[in-house]
PDB file of C-alpha atoms in Angstrom:
ATOM      1  CA  MET O 147      -0.147  -0.059  -0.159  1.00 92.00           C
ATOM      2  CA  HIS O 148       1.239   3.477  -0.929  1.00 93.00           C
ATOM      3  CA  VAL O 149       0.148   7.223  -0.485  1.00 97.00           C
ATOM      4  CA  THR O 150      -0.067  10.340  -2.732  1.00 96.00           C
ATOM      5  CA  GLU O 151      -0.769  13.653  -2.300  1.00 97.00           C
ATOM      6  CA  VAL O 152      -3.154  14.783  -5.051  1.00 97.00           C
ATOM      7  CA  ASN O 153      -4.890  18.285  -5.933  1.00 97.00           C
ATOM      8  CA  ALA O 154      -8.469  19.058  -5.187  1.00 97.00           C
ATOM      9  CA  GLU O 155      -9.733  18.151  -8.440  1.00 96.00           C
ATOM     10  CA  GLU O 156      -7.964  14.916  -8.645  1.00 96.00           C
ATOM     11  CA  TYR O 157      -9.326  13.720  -5.660  1.00 97.00           C
ATOM     12  CA  ASN O 158     -12.867  14.469  -6.472  1.00 95.00           C
ATOM     13  CA  HIS O 159     -12.585  13.036  -9.744  1.00 94.00           C
ATOM     14  CA  LEU O 160     -11.283   9.872  -7.830  1.00 95.00           C
ATOM     15  CA  PHE O 161     -13.767  10.072  -5.057  1.00 95.00           C
ATOM     16  CA  LYS O 162     -17.225  10.917  -6.822  1.00 90.00           C
ATOM     17  CA  ALA O 163     -19.366   9.332  -3.780  1.00 94.00           C
ATOM     18  CA  VAL O 164     -18.184  10.177  -0.491  1.00 96.00           C
ATOM     19  CA  PRO O 165     -19.577   8.615   2.808  1.00 97.00           C
ATOM     20  CA  HIS O 166     -20.689  12.061   4.313  1.00 97.00           C
ATOM     21  CA  ALA O 167     -21.053  15.796   2.992  1.00 97.00           C
ATOM     22  CA  PHE O 168     -17.856  16.843   5.220  1.00 97.00           C
ATOM     23  CA  ASN O 169     -16.067  14.439   3.374  1.00 98.00           C
ATOM     24  CA  SER O 170     -16.052  16.329   0.008  1.00 97.00           C
ATOM     25  CA  ALA O 171     -13.222  18.072  -1.936  1.00 97.00           C
ATOM     26  CA  GLU O 172     -15.839  20.977  -2.286  1.00 96.00           C
ATOM     27  CA  PHE O 173     -16.411  21.361   1.565  1.00 96.00           C
ATOM     28  CA  ALA O 174     -12.546  20.978   2.350  1.00 97.00           C
ATOM     29  CA  GLU O 175     -11.769  23.994  -0.434  1.00 97.00           C
ATOM     30  CA  LEU O 176     -14.518  25.912   0.876  1.00 95.00           C
ATOM     31  CA  ASN O 177     -12.910  25.827   4.719  1.00 95.00           C
ATOM     32  CA  LYS O 178      -9.410  25.857   3.382  1.00 96.00           C
ATOM     33  CA  HIS O 179      -8.399  29.001   5.393  1.00 95.00           C
ATOM     34  CA  LYS O 180      -9.085  27.290   8.121  1.00 95.00           C
ATOM     35  CA  ALA O 181      -6.153  25.531   8.201  1.00 97.00           C
ATOM     36  CA  GLU O 182      -2.418  26.070   7.407  1.00 97.00           C
ATOM     37  CA  ALA O 183      -2.116  23.577   4.465  1.00 97.00           C
ATOM     38  CA  VAL O 184      -5.084  21.071   3.130  1.00 98.00           C
ATOM     39  CA  SER O 185      -3.154  17.926   1.635  1.00 98.00           C
ATOM     40  CA  TYR O 186      -5.567  15.231  -0.291  1.00 98.00           C
ATOM     41  CA  LEU O 187      -4.376  11.835   0.021  1.00 98.00           C
ATOM     42  CA  VAL O 188      -4.831   8.677  -2.032  1.00 98.00           C
ATOM     43  CA  PHE O 189      -3.820   4.992  -1.073  1.00 98.00           C
ATOM     44  CA  ALA O 190      -3.781   2.253  -3.421  1.00 96.00           C
ATOM     45  CA  ASP O 191      -2.404  -0.845  -3.880  1.00 93.00           C
ATOM     46  CA  GLY O 192      -0.516  -1.005  -6.742  1.00 89.00           C
ATOM     47  CA  GLU O 193      -3.028   0.438  -9.857  1.00 87.00           C
ATOM     48  CA  LYS O 194      -5.950  -0.008  -7.868  1.00 94.00           C
ATOM     49  CA  THR O 195      -6.831   2.759  -5.467  1.00 96.00           C
ATOM     50  CA  LYS O 196      -8.644   1.997  -1.993  1.00 97.00           C
ATOM     51  CA  ALA O 197      -9.224   4.681   0.232  1.00 98.00           C
ATOM     52  CA  GLY O 198      -8.579   8.668   0.712  1.00 98.00           C
ATOM     53  CA  LEU O 199      -8.161  11.095   3.434  1.00 98.00           C
ATOM     54  CA  ILE O 200      -8.225  15.020   3.624  1.00 98.00           C
ATOM     55  CA  LEU O 201      -6.392  16.503   6.351  1.00 98.00           C
ATOM     56  CA  GLY O 202      -6.009  20.180   7.500  1.00 98.00           C
ATOM     57  CA  GLU O 203      -2.890  21.056   8.619  1.00 98.00           C
ATOM     58  CA  ARG O 204      -2.043  22.925  11.884  1.00 97.00           C
ATOM     59  CA  ALA O 205       0.876  23.803  14.027  1.00 95.00           C
ATOM     60  CA  ASP O 206       0.710  20.714  16.287  1.00 96.00           C
ATOM     61  CA  GLY O 207      -0.822  18.047  14.062  1.00 97.00           C
ATOM     62  CA  LEU O 208      -2.763  17.217  10.713  1.00 98.00           C
ATOM     63  CA  TYR O 209      -6.576  16.912  11.295  1.00 98.00           C
ATOM     64  CA  SER O 210      -9.287  14.828   9.797  1.00 98.00           C
ATOM     65  CA  PRO O 211     -12.008  16.881  10.120  1.00 98.00           C
ATOM     66  CA  PHE O 212      -9.975  20.166  10.492  1.00 97.00           C
ATOM     67  CA  SER O 213     -13.684  22.238   9.891  1.00 94.00           C
ATOM     68  CA  ALA O 214     -16.340  19.631  10.659  1.00 95.00           C
ATOM     69  CA  PRO O 215     -17.706  17.261  13.276  1.00 96.00           C
ATOM     70  CA  PHE O 216     -16.385  14.325  12.028  1.00 98.00           C
ATOM     71  CA  GLY O 217     -14.193  13.366   8.869  1.00 98.00           C
ATOM     72  CA  GLY O 218     -12.199  10.074   7.727  1.00 98.00           C
ATOM     73  CA  PHE O 219     -11.836   7.635   4.919  1.00 98.00           C
ATOM     74  CA  THR O 220     -13.514   7.982   1.735  1.00 98.00           C
ATOM     75  CA  THR O 221     -13.316   4.246   0.189  1.00 97.00           C
ATOM     76  CA  CYS O 222     -13.403   2.335  -2.920  1.00 94.00           C
ATOM     77  CA  GLY O 223     -16.359   0.188  -1.673  1.00 92.00           C
ATOM     78  CA  LYS O 224     -16.050  -1.438   1.851  1.00 92.00           C
ATOM     79  CA  LEU O 225     -12.807  -2.607   2.325  1.00 95.00           C
ATOM     80  CA  ARG O 226     -11.704  -5.909   4.576  1.00 95.00           C
ATOM     81  CA  LEU O 227      -9.657  -5.439   7.630  1.00 96.00           C
ATOM     82  CA  SER O 228      -6.597  -6.223   5.902  1.00 96.00           C
ATOM     83  CA  THR O 229      -6.780  -3.395   3.452  1.00 97.00           C
ATOM     84  CA  MET O 230      -7.768  -1.172   5.982  1.00 97.00           C
ATOM     85  CA  ASP O 231      -4.160  -2.377   7.806  1.00 97.00           C
ATOM     86  CA  GLY O 232      -2.369  -1.436   4.996  1.00 97.00           C
ATOM     87  CA  VAL O 233      -3.876   2.035   5.093  1.00 98.00           C
ATOM     88  CA  ALA O 234      -3.609   2.583   8.354  1.00 98.00           C
ATOM     89  CA  ALA O 235       0.348   1.433   7.992  1.00 97.00           C
ATOM     90  CA  ALA O 236       0.811   3.727   4.838  1.00 97.00           C
ATOM     91  CA  LEU O 237      -0.851   6.768   7.017  1.00 98.00           C
ATOM     92  CA  LYS O 238       1.473   6.183   9.592  1.00 97.00           C
ATOM     93  CA  GLN O 239       4.420   5.940   7.441  1.00 97.00           C
ATOM     94  CA  TYR O 240       3.414   9.315   6.158  1.00 97.00           C
ATOM     95  CA  SER O 241       2.716  11.238   9.399  1.00 97.00           C
ATOM     96  CA  CYS O 242       6.366  10.121  10.467  1.00 96.00           C
ATOM     97  CA  ALA O 243       7.567  11.701   7.615  1.00 96.00           C
ATOM     98  CA  LYS O 244       5.730  15.116   8.017  1.00 96.00           C
ATOM     99  CA  GLY O 245       6.937  14.964  11.391  1.00 96.00           C
ATOM    100  CA  LYS O 246       3.274  15.810  12.912  1.00 97.00           C
ATOM    101  CA  PRO O 247       0.721  13.374  14.198  1.00 98.00           C
ATOM    102  CA  VAL O 248      -2.366  12.917  12.671  1.00 98.00           C
ATOM    103  CA  HIS O 249      -5.761  13.347  14.480  1.00 98.00           C
ATOM    104  CA  ILE O 250      -8.553  11.507  13.319  1.00 98.00           C
ATOM    105  CA  THR O 251     -12.218  11.704  13.960  1.00 98.00           C
ATOM    106  CA  LEU O 252     -14.493   9.106  12.557  1.00 98.00           C
ATOM    107  CA  PRO O 253     -18.320   9.638  12.180  1.00 98.00           C
ATOM    108  CA  PRO O 254     -20.623   7.718  14.755  1.00 98.00           C
ATOM    109  CA  THR O 255     -20.851   4.576  14.545  1.00 97.00           C
ATOM    110  CA  VAL O 256     -24.962   4.943  13.685  1.00 97.00           C
ATOM    111  CA  TYR O 257     -23.348   6.433   9.878  1.00 97.00           C
ATOM    112  CA  ASP O 258     -22.179   2.496   9.364  1.00 96.00           C
ATOM    113  CA  GLU O 259     -21.719   0.324  12.686  1.00 96.00           C
ATOM    114  CA  THR O 260     -19.769  -2.299  10.461  1.00 96.00           C
ATOM    115  CA  GLN O 261     -17.138   0.055   8.473  1.00 96.00           C
ATOM    116  CA  ILE O 262     -16.678   2.504  11.228  1.00 97.00           C
ATOM    117  CA  SER O 263     -16.247  -0.760  13.826  1.00 97.00           C
ATOM    118  CA  LYS O 264     -13.464  -2.038  11.662  1.00 97.00           C
ATOM    119  CA  TRP O 265     -11.621   0.900  11.104  1.00 98.00           C
ATOM    120  CA  ALA O 266     -12.074   1.909  14.988  1.00 97.00           C
ATOM    121  CA  GLY O 267     -10.258  -1.496  15.639  1.00 97.00           C
ATOM    122  CA  THR O 268      -7.560  -0.512  12.970  1.00 97.00           C
ATOM    123  CA  LEU O 269      -6.724   2.386  14.174  1.00 98.00           C
ATOM    124  CA  GLN O 270      -6.416   1.561  17.853  1.00 96.00           C
ATOM    125  CA  ARG O 271      -3.571  -0.697  16.576  1.00 96.00           C
ATOM    126  CA  TYR O 272      -1.699   1.706  14.911  1.00 96.00           C
ATOM    127  CA  GLY O 273      -2.380   4.926  17.122  1.00 95.00           C
ATOM    128  CA  ARG O 274      -3.799   5.633  20.658  1.00 96.00           C
ATOM    129  CA  LEU O 275      -7.748   6.089  21.238  1.00 97.00           C
ATOM    130  CA  MET O 276      -8.830   9.886  22.642  1.00 97.00           C
ATOM    131  CA  PRO O 277     -11.470  10.202  24.604  1.00 96.00           C
ATOM    132  CA  VAL O 278     -14.595   8.559  23.272  1.00 96.00           C
ATOM    133  CA  ASN O 279     -17.811  11.143  22.697  1.00 96.00           C
ATOM    134  CA  LEU O 280     -21.389  10.098  22.835  1.00 97.00           C
ATOM    135  CA  ASN O 281     -23.298  11.103  19.929  1.00 97.00           C
ATOM    136  CA  TYR O 282     -27.425  11.062  19.515  1.00 98.00           C
ATOM    137  CA  HIS O 283     -29.644  10.185  17.383  1.00 98.00           C
ATOM    138  CA  PHE O 284     -33.165   9.957  16.577  1.00 98.00           C
ATOM    139  CA  CYS O 285     -34.454   6.859  14.446  1.00 98.00           C
ATOM    140  CA  LEU O 286     -36.862   8.467  12.432  1.00 98.00           C
ATOM    141  CA  GLY O 287     -38.931   5.190  11.803  1.00 97.00           C
ATOM    142  CA  LEU O 288     -39.880   5.025  15.630  1.00 97.00           C
ATOM    143  CA  PHE O 289     -41.737   8.558  15.101  1.00 97.00           C
ATOM    144  CA  PRO O 290     -45.240   7.025  14.715  1.00 97.00           C
ATOM    145  CA  HIS O 291     -45.403   5.607  18.007  1.00 95.00           C
ATOM    146  CA  TYR O 292     -43.195   8.491  19.617  1.00 96.00           C
ATOM    147  CA  ARG O 293     -44.840   8.631  23.009  1.00 92.00           C
ATOM    148  CA  ASP O 294     -43.972   4.844  23.215  1.00 93.00           C
ATOM    149  CA  VAL O 295     -39.988   5.677  23.270  1.00 95.00           C
ATOM    150  CA  MET O 296     -40.582   9.044  25.112  1.00 95.00           C
ATOM    151  CA  GLU O 297     -39.935   9.220  28.867  1.00 96.00           C
ATOM    152  CA  ARG O 298     -42.636  10.202  31.168  1.00 95.00           C
ATOM    153  CA  ASN O 299     -41.593  13.764  31.555  1.00 95.00           C
ATOM    154  CA  ALA O 300     -41.146  14.380  27.960  1.00 96.00           C
ATOM    155  CA  ARG O 301     -44.472  13.120  27.127  1.00 96.00           C
ATOM    156  CA  LYS O 302     -45.596  15.531  30.037  1.00 96.00           C
ATOM    157  CA  ASN O 303     -43.725  18.692  28.444  1.00 96.00           C
ATOM    158  CA  LEU O 304     -44.883  18.001  24.984  1.00 97.00           C
ATOM    159  CA  SER O 305     -48.177  18.003  26.050  1.00 95.00           C
ATOM    160  CA  ARG O 306     -48.120  21.400  27.869  1.00 95.00           C
ATOM    161  CA  ALA O 307     -46.179  22.650  24.569  1.00 95.00           C
ATOM    162  CA  MET O 308     -48.969  21.251  22.342  1.00 95.00           C
ATOM    163  CA  HIS O 309     -51.490  23.457  24.356  1.00 94.00           C
ATOM    164  CA  GLU O 310     -49.373  26.600  23.965  1.00 95.00           C
ATOM    165  CA  ASP O 311     -49.550  29.232  20.521  1.00 94.00           C
ATOM    166  CA  LEU O 312     -46.215  27.455  19.273  1.00 97.00           C
ATOM    167  CA  LYS O 313     -46.199  27.359  15.651  1.00 97.00           C
ATOM    168  CA  PHE O 314     -43.228  25.117  13.359  1.00 97.00           C
ATOM    169  CA  GLU O 315     -42.139  26.938  10.340  1.00 97.00           C
ATOM    170  CA  ALA O 316     -39.939  25.212   7.850  1.00 97.00           C
ATOM    171  CA  LEU O 317     -38.157  28.308   6.011  1.00 97.00           C
ATOM    172  CA  GLY O 318     -36.335  26.411   3.267  1.00 93.00           C
ATOM    173  CA  SER O 319     -32.906  27.048   2.664  1.00 93.00           C
ATOM    174  CA  THR O 320     -32.505  30.956   1.483  1.00 93.00           C
ATOM    175  CA  PRO O 321     -29.812  33.297   2.983  1.00 93.00           C
ATOM    176  CA  ASP O 322     -33.003  35.501   4.548  1.00 94.00           C
ATOM    177  CA  ALA O 323     -34.183  31.931   6.269  1.00 96.00           C
ATOM    178  CA  ALA O 324     -30.322  31.244   7.137  1.00 96.00           C
ATOM    179  CA  GLU O 325     -30.396  34.978   8.441  1.00 96.00           C
ATOM    180  CA  ARG O 326     -33.554  34.276  10.616  1.00 97.00           C
ATOM    181  CA  ALA O 327     -32.963  30.922  12.263  1.00 97.00           C
ATOM    182  CA  TYR O 328     -29.422  32.138  12.866  1.00 97.00           C
ATOM    183  CA  GLY O 329     -30.615  35.003  14.876  1.00 96.00           C
ATOM    184  CA  VAL O 330     -32.562  33.138  17.437  1.00 97.00           C
ATOM    185  CA  ILE O 331     -29.489  30.366  17.881  1.00 97.00           C
ATOM    186  CA  SER O 332     -26.706  33.397  18.550  1.00 96.00           C
ATOM    187  CA  ALA O 333     -29.301  34.638  20.913  1.00 96.00           C
ATOM    188  CA  ASN O 334     -29.538  31.309  22.515  1.00 95.00           C
ATOM    189  CA  ARG O 335     -25.701  30.750  22.873  1.00 94.00           C
ATOM    190  CA  GLU O 336     -25.013  34.192  24.201  1.00 93.00           C
ATOM    191  CA  GLU O 337     -27.794  33.545  26.983  1.00 94.00           C
ATOM    192  CA  HIS O 338     -26.093  30.212  28.147  1.00 88.00           C
ATOM    193  CA  GLY O 339     -22.739  31.072  27.372  1.00 88.00           C
ATOM    194  CA  TYR O 340     -21.760  28.349  24.584  1.00 84.00           C
ATOM    195  CA  PRO O 341     -19.524  29.220  21.721  1.00 84.00           C
ATOM    196  CA  LEU O 342     -21.293  29.758  18.162  1.00 89.00           C
ATOM    197  CA  ARG O 343     -18.377  28.422  16.002  1.00 88.00           C
ATOM    198  CA  MET O 344     -19.802  29.123  12.886  1.00 91.00           C
ATOM    199  CA  THR O 345     -20.503  32.895  11.662  1.00 93.00           C
ATOM    200  CA  LEU O 346     -23.283  33.821   9.971  1.00 94.00           C
ATOM    201  CA  GLN O 347     -21.204  33.884   6.461  1.00 94.00           C
ATOM    202  CA  ASP O 348     -19.654  30.509   7.176  1.00 93.00           C
ATOM    203  CA  VAL O 349     -23.381  29.169   7.493  1.00 95.00           C
ATOM    204  CA  LYS O 350     -24.460  31.195   4.173  1.00 94.00           C
ATOM    205  CA  ASP O 351     -21.087  29.666   2.447  1.00 93.00           C
ATOM    206  CA  THR O 352     -21.826  26.343   3.446  1.00 94.00           C
ATOM    207  CA  VAL O 353     -25.141  25.743   2.260  1.00 93.00           C
ATOM    208  CA  LYS O 354     -23.648  26.543  -1.125  1.00 91.00           C
ATOM    209  CA  THR O 355     -21.948  23.080  -0.963  1.00 92.00           C
ATOM    210  CA  ILE O 356     -24.415  20.869   1.243  1.00 95.00           C
ATOM    211  CA  ARG O 357     -28.375  20.971   1.247  1.00 96.00           C
ATOM    212  CA  ALA O 358     -29.418  22.453   4.647  1.00 97.00           C
ATOM    213  CA  ASP O 359     -33.203  23.476   6.301  1.00 98.00           C
ATOM    214  CA  PHE O 360     -33.728  26.351   8.645  1.00 98.00           C
ATOM    215  CA  PHE O 361     -36.722  26.072  10.859  1.00 98.00           C
ATOM    216  CA  VAL O 362     -38.134  28.421  13.680  1.00 98.00           C
ATOM    217  CA  MET O 363     -40.387  27.863  16.659  1.00 97.00           C
ATOM    218  CA  THR O 364     -42.884  31.285  16.977  1.00 97.00           C
ATOM    219  CA  HIS O 365     -44.876  31.979  19.601  1.00 97.00           C
ATOM    220  CA  GLY O 366     -47.598  34.847  18.980  1.00 92.00           C
ATOM    221  CA  GLY O 367     -45.587  36.092  16.012  1.00 92.00           C
ATOM    222  CA  THR O 368     -42.380  36.239  17.972  1.00 96.00           C
ATOM    223  CA  ASP O 369     -39.490  33.542  16.860  1.00 97.00           C
ATOM    224  CA  VAL O 370     -38.429  31.913  20.260  1.00 98.00           C
ATOM    225  CA  ALA O 371     -36.870  28.350  19.055  1.00 98.00           C
ATOM    226  CA  ALA O 372     -34.787  27.513  15.781  1.00 98.00           C
ATOM    227  CA  ALA O 373     -33.301  24.832  14.144  1.00 98.00           C
ATOM    228  CA  GLN O 374     -30.517  24.418  11.407  1.00 98.00           C
ATOM    229  CA  VAL O 375     -29.989  21.015   9.806  1.00 98.00           C
ATOM    230  CA  PHE O 376     -27.768  19.527   7.039  1.00 98.00           C
ATOM    231  CA  HIS O 377     -28.302  16.747   4.927  1.00 98.00           C
ATOM    232  CA  VAL O 378     -24.785  14.946   5.513  1.00 97.00           C
ATOM    233  CA  ALA O 379     -25.408  11.313   4.244  1.00 97.00           C
ATOM    234  CA  GLU O 380     -27.797   9.383   2.411  1.00 96.00           C
ATOM    235  CA  GLY O 381     -31.081   8.971   4.609  1.00 97.00           C
ATOM    236  CA  THR O 382     -29.381  11.071   7.570  1.00 98.00           C
ATOM    237  CA  ALA O 383     -29.873  14.426   8.212  1.00 98.00           C
ATOM    238  CA  GLN O 384     -27.597  16.383  10.865  1.00 98.00           C
ATOM    239  CA  VAL O 385     -28.757  19.143  13.843  1.00 98.00           C
ATOM    240  CA  ILE O 386     -25.848  21.375  13.507  1.00 96.00           C
ATOM    241  CA  TYR O 387     -27.947  24.008  15.848  1.00 96.00           C
ATOM    242  CA  TRP O 388     -30.980  24.295  17.741  1.00 97.00           C
ATOM    243  CA  GLY O 389     -32.058  26.357  20.353  1.00 96.00           C
ATOM    244  CA  ASP O 390     -34.639  28.201  21.942  1.00 97.00           C
ATOM    245  CA  ILE O 391     -34.745  31.995  23.708  1.00 97.00           C
ATOM    246  CA  LYS O 392     -34.611  31.250  27.737  1.00 95.00           C
ATOM    247  CA  ALA O 393     -37.912  33.542  28.550  1.00 96.00           C
ATOM    248  CA  TYR O 394     -39.788  31.204  26.698  1.00 96.00           C
ATOM    249  CA  SER O 395     -38.351  27.573  27.961  1.00 95.00           C
ATOM    250  CA  HIS O 396     -41.074  27.285  30.259  1.00 95.00           C
ATOM    251  CA  LEU O 397     -43.695  26.678  27.300  1.00 96.00           C
ATOM    252  CA  ARG O 398     -41.082  23.699  26.674  1.00 97.00           C
ATOM    253  CA  THR O 399     -40.466  24.837  23.191  1.00 97.00           C
ATOM    254  CA  MET O 400     -37.575  22.280  22.528  1.00 97.00           C
ATOM    255  CA  ASN O 401     -39.719  19.592  23.122  1.00 97.00           C
ATOM    256  CA  MET O 402     -41.933  20.968  20.448  1.00 97.00           C
ATOM    257  CA  LEU O 403     -39.166  21.649  18.204  1.00 98.00           C
ATOM    258  CA  ALA O 404     -37.843  17.993  18.606  1.00 98.00           C
ATOM    259  CA  TYR O 405     -40.947  16.452  18.076  1.00 98.00           C
ATOM    260  CA  SER O 406     -41.509  19.201  14.919  1.00 98.00           C
ATOM    261  CA  LEU O 407     -38.586  18.081  13.907  1.00 98.00           C
ATOM    262  CA  PHE O 408     -38.311  14.354  13.944  1.00 98.00           C
ATOM    263  CA  GLY O 409     -42.047  14.525  12.274  1.00 98.00           C
ATOM    264  CA  HIS O 410     -40.914  16.726   9.393  1.00 98.00           C
ATOM    265  CA  TYR O 411     -37.942  14.318   8.714  1.00 98.00           C
ATOM    266  CA  HIS O 412     -39.797  11.365   9.098  1.00 98.00           C
ATOM    267  CA  ALA O 413     -42.883  12.938   6.476  1.00 98.00           C
ATOM    268  CA  GLN O 414     -39.505  13.029   4.110  1.00 97.00           C
ATOM    269  CA  GLY O 415     -38.108   9.264   4.226  1.00 97.00           C
ATOM    270  CA  LEU O 416     -35.280   9.535   6.029  1.00 98.00           C
ATOM    271  CA  LYS O 417     -34.174   7.509   8.537  1.00 98.00           C
ATOM    272  CA  THR O 418     -32.235   9.219  10.583  1.00 98.00           C
ATOM    273  CA  LEU O 419     -31.787  12.585  12.530  1.00 98.00           C
ATOM    274  CA  ASP O 420     -28.389  12.970  13.907  1.00 98.00           C
ATOM    275  CA  ILE O 421     -28.651  15.238  17.049  1.00 97.00           C
ATOM    276  CA  GLY O 422     -24.828  15.290  17.746  1.00 94.00           C
ATOM    277  CA  PRO O 423     -22.842  14.936  20.990  1.00 94.00           C
ATOM    278  CA  SER O 424     -23.352  15.745  24.218  1.00 91.00           C
ATOM    279  CA  THR O 425     -20.159  15.208  25.500  1.00 90.00           C
ATOM    280  CA  GLU O 426     -16.760  16.878  25.077  1.00 88.00           C
ATOM    281  CA  GLY O 427     -13.057  15.224  25.701  1.00 90.00           C
ATOM    282  CA  GLY O 428     -15.355  12.592  26.944  1.00 91.00           C
ATOM    283  CA  MET O 429     -16.658  14.472  29.714  1.00 93.00           C
ATOM    284  CA  PRO O 430     -20.936  14.589  29.234  1.00 89.00           C
ATOM    285  CA  ASN O 431     -22.847  17.522  29.638  1.00 91.00           C
ATOM    286  CA  ASN O 432     -25.627  15.676  31.875  1.00 94.00           C
ATOM    287  CA  GLY O 433     -28.502  18.121  31.376  1.00 91.00           C
ATOM    288  CA  LEU O 434     -27.953  17.865  27.373  1.00 91.00           C
ATOM    289  CA  CYS O 435     -27.594  13.989  27.983  1.00 94.00           C
ATOM    290  CA  ASP O 436     -30.513  13.531  30.131  1.00 96.00           C
ATOM    291  CA  PHE O 437     -32.842  15.499  27.638  1.00 96.00           C
ATOM    292  CA  LYS O 438     -31.924  13.810  24.603  1.00 97.00           C
ATOM    293  CA  GLU O 439     -32.558  10.287  26.007  1.00 97.00           C
ATOM    294  CA  SER O 440     -35.968  11.582  27.373  1.00 97.00           C
ATOM    295  CA  ILE O 441     -37.042  12.672  24.114  1.00 97.00           C
ATOM    296  CA  GLY O 442     -36.460   8.888  22.553  1.00 97.00           C
ATOM    297  CA  CYS O 443     -32.378   9.607  21.220  1.00 97.00           C
ATOM    298  CA  GLY O 444     -30.174   6.415  21.042  1.00 97.00           C
ATOM    299  CA  VAL O 445     -26.679   6.874  21.326  1.00 97.00           C
ATOM    300  CA  THR O 446     -23.431   5.999  19.837  1.00 97.00           C
ATOM    301  CA  PRO O 447     -19.834   5.953  20.033  1.00 97.00           C
ATOM    302  CA  LYS O 448     -17.746   8.691  18.026  1.00 97.00           C
ATOM    303  CA  PHE O 449     -14.192   7.675  18.133  1.00 98.00           C
ATOM    304  CA  THR O 450     -11.017  10.102  18.035  1.00 98.00           C
ATOM    305  CA  PHE O 451      -7.396   8.570  17.273  1.00 98.00           C
ATOM    306  CA  VAL O 452      -4.020  10.137  17.060  1.00 98.00           C
ATOM    307  CA  LEU O 453      -1.359   7.988  14.676  1.00 97.00           C
TER     308      LEU O 453
END
């Protein structure tokens, strides 16, 4: 197995189909200003291309992803463990030659349990496993029986929200829609002291390469909650941001927003709504974990390795 560096155009030609939107050359080129340099690696066995990996360089290492929730490998079909071993060994040699460690965060296992589990087993033999984060998702096939998968307190909160003057609006993906939803999300992050890593311009630029949906929840004509969702893989959408205005949270706006999003994407025929992690560096935000579990979400691990 050998590894070759190519440019973005060549990489895009070799890997027309990617496992998720964050692995595309187009997405990497959009965000390349967030790294010192971007490398497009192709792993081949003889003349046969087996896998690709996009790395963003920083002072302390090479990262996949360098500006996304997760990255990892793009492969030509499903790989056997022996081939994955060859890819990992070649990547380790590349890392040594560069003099910088490679950091790889794989997608949560819900995206492809078999292949991601095999990558995790392979990478831990060539590097070290970092603290594991927990990622939440909702299986949309459960929505017709939603009340059966909710916890008792969540059922109570949803019933309360349904008696309030709350209206769910799907705004589409226009710049105006992005701005309206972002305004609510920005206010939510400021109220709670949480970081907001994407600027409004980042959002508007990203939706040029990734299909996105924006939503608001209104109360008496006032925007009180919002969500930004990306279509990241076949059958899967991901909540990038969601949140409500603190003054209206007693109306259980988040319970209503979650219910409405689940219903929206179930009606579209999607399989999974990725709600994102509620841990950082392996440490849980217990309030967020409890909320997501109460509304019926499942959890899968998201692995990071350093080679």
